[in-house]
XYZ file of C-alpha atoms in Angstrom:
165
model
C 180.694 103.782 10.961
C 178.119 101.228 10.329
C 177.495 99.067 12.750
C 176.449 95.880 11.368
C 174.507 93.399 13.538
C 174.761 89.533 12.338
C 173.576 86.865 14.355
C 176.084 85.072 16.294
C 174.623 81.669 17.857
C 177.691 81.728 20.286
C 176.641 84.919 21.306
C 172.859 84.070 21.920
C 173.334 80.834 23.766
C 175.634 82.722 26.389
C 173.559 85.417 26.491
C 170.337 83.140 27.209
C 172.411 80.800 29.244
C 173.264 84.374 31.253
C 169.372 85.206 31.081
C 168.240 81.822 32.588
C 170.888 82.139 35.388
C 169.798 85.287 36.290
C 166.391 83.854 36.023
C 167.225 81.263 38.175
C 169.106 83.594 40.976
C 165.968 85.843 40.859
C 163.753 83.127 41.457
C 165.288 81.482 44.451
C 166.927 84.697 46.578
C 164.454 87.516 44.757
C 160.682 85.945 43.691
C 160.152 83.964 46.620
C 160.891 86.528 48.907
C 159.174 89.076 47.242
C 156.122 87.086 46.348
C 155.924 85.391 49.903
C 155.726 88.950 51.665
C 153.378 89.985 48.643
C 151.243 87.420 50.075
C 152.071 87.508 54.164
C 150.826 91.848 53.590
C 147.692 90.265 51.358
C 146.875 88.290 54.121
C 147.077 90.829 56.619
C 145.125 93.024 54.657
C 142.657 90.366 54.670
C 143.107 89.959 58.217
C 142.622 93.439 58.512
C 139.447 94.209 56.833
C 137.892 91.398 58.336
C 138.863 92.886 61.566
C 137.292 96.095 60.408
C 134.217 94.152 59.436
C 133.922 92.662 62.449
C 134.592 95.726 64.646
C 131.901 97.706 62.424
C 129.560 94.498 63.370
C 130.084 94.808 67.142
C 130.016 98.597 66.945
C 126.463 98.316 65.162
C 125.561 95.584 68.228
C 126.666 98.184 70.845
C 125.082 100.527 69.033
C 121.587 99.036 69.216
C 122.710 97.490 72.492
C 122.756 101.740 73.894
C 119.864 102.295 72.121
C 117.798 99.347 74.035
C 119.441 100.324 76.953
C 118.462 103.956 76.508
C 115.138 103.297 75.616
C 114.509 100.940 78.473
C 116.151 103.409 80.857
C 113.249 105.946 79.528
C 110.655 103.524 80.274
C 111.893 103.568 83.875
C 112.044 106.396 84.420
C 108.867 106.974 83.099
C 107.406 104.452 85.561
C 109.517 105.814 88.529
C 108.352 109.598 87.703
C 104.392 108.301 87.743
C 104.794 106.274 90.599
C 106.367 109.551 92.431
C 103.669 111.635 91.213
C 101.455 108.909 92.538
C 102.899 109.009 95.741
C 103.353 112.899 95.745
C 99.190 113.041 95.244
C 98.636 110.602 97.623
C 100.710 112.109 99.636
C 99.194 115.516 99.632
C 95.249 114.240 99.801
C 96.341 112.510 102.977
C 97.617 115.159 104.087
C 95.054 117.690 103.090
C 92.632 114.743 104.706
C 94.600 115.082 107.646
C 94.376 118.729 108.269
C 90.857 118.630 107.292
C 89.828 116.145 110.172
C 92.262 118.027 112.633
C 90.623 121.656 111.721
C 87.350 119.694 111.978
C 88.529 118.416 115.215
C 89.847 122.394 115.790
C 86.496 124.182 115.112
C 84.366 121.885 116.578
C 86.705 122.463 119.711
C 86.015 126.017 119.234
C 82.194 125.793 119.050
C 82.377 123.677 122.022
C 84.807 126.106 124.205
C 82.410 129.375 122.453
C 79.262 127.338 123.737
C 80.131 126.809 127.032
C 82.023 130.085 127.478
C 78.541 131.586 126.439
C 76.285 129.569 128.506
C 79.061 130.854 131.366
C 78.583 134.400 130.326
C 74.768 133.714 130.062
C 74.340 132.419 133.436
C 76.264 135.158 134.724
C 74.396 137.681 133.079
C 71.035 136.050 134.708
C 72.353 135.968 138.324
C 73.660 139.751 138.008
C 70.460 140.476 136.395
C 68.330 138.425 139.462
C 70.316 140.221 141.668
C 69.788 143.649 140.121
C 66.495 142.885 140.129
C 65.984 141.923 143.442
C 68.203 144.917 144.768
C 65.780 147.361 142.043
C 62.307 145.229 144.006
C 64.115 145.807 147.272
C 64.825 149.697 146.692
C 61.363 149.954 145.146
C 59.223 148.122 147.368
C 61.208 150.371 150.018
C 60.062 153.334 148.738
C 56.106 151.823 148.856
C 55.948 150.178 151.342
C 57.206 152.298 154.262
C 53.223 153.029 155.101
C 51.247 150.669 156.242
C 48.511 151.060 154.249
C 50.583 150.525 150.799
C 51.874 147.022 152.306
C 48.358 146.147 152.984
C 47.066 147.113 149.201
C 50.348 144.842 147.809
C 49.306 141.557 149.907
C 45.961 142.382 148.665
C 46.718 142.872 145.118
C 48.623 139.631 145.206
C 46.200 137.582 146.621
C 44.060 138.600 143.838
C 46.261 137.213 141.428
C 47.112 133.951 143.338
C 43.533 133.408 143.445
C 43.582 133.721 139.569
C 45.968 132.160 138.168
């Protein structure tokens, strides 16, 4: 079976009239459609990357924005840790000034209350030895002077010495 193929015009012009119809339908209900939400996604896309580009650009900003932040947060507290070590020194010198003066104040207290509790002891060392002395003198010139004639030598021998001195 041989299947010849002629040309028939009749043929061609309904088939083309058939093609441009469909050309036609696809154009108004199909193309449009499609190419109009080909280019409403394209836009979003657009809209979309420039939304990325955007959000990168603000997260970059933020980004150095923390880093400022951080940085400046280390310079203060930098400057608050000196400033308490400052204080903390000054602190303890005043301090150690303080207890320096008041264990001054303390000692020379002590040397004062030593002193006079001395001089106390001192002075009653004298009068127990004056009175010691005087009862020893007393006992002794007892002993010597119960004869007459020893009392007379010891006004004697003391008016020598008056004489003398």
């Amino acid at each position: 079976m041989e299947l010849i193929h002629q040309f028939s015009s009749g043929l061609f012009i309904i088939q083309t009239i058939i093609f441009l119809a469909l050309l036609f339908l696809l154009g108004k209900f199909a193309w449009k459609p499609i190419l109009k939400s080909i280019n409403d996604r394209e836009t979003s896309i657009v809209d979309a990357l420039n939304q990325a580009t955007l959000a990168r650009k603000e997260m970059e900003t933020l980004k150095e924005d923390n880093e400022r932040i951080i940085r400046e947060a280390k310079v203060e507290r930098d400057a608050i840790l000196k400033e308490a070590r400052e204080i903390k020194d000054r602190i303890v010198g005043e301090a150690k000034d303080a207890a320096k003066t008041e264990g001054d104040k303390m000692i020379e207290a002590a040397k004062q209350t030593i002193n006079a509790e001395k001089n106390a002891a001192m002075a009653d060392i004298k009068s127990q030895i004056g009175t010691l002395s005087v009862n020893i003198a007393e006992s002794i010139l007892k002993q010597k002077l119960d004869n007459s004639e020893a009392q007379n030598e010891l006004v004697q021998n003391y008016l020598n010495k008056s004489n003398l001195n």
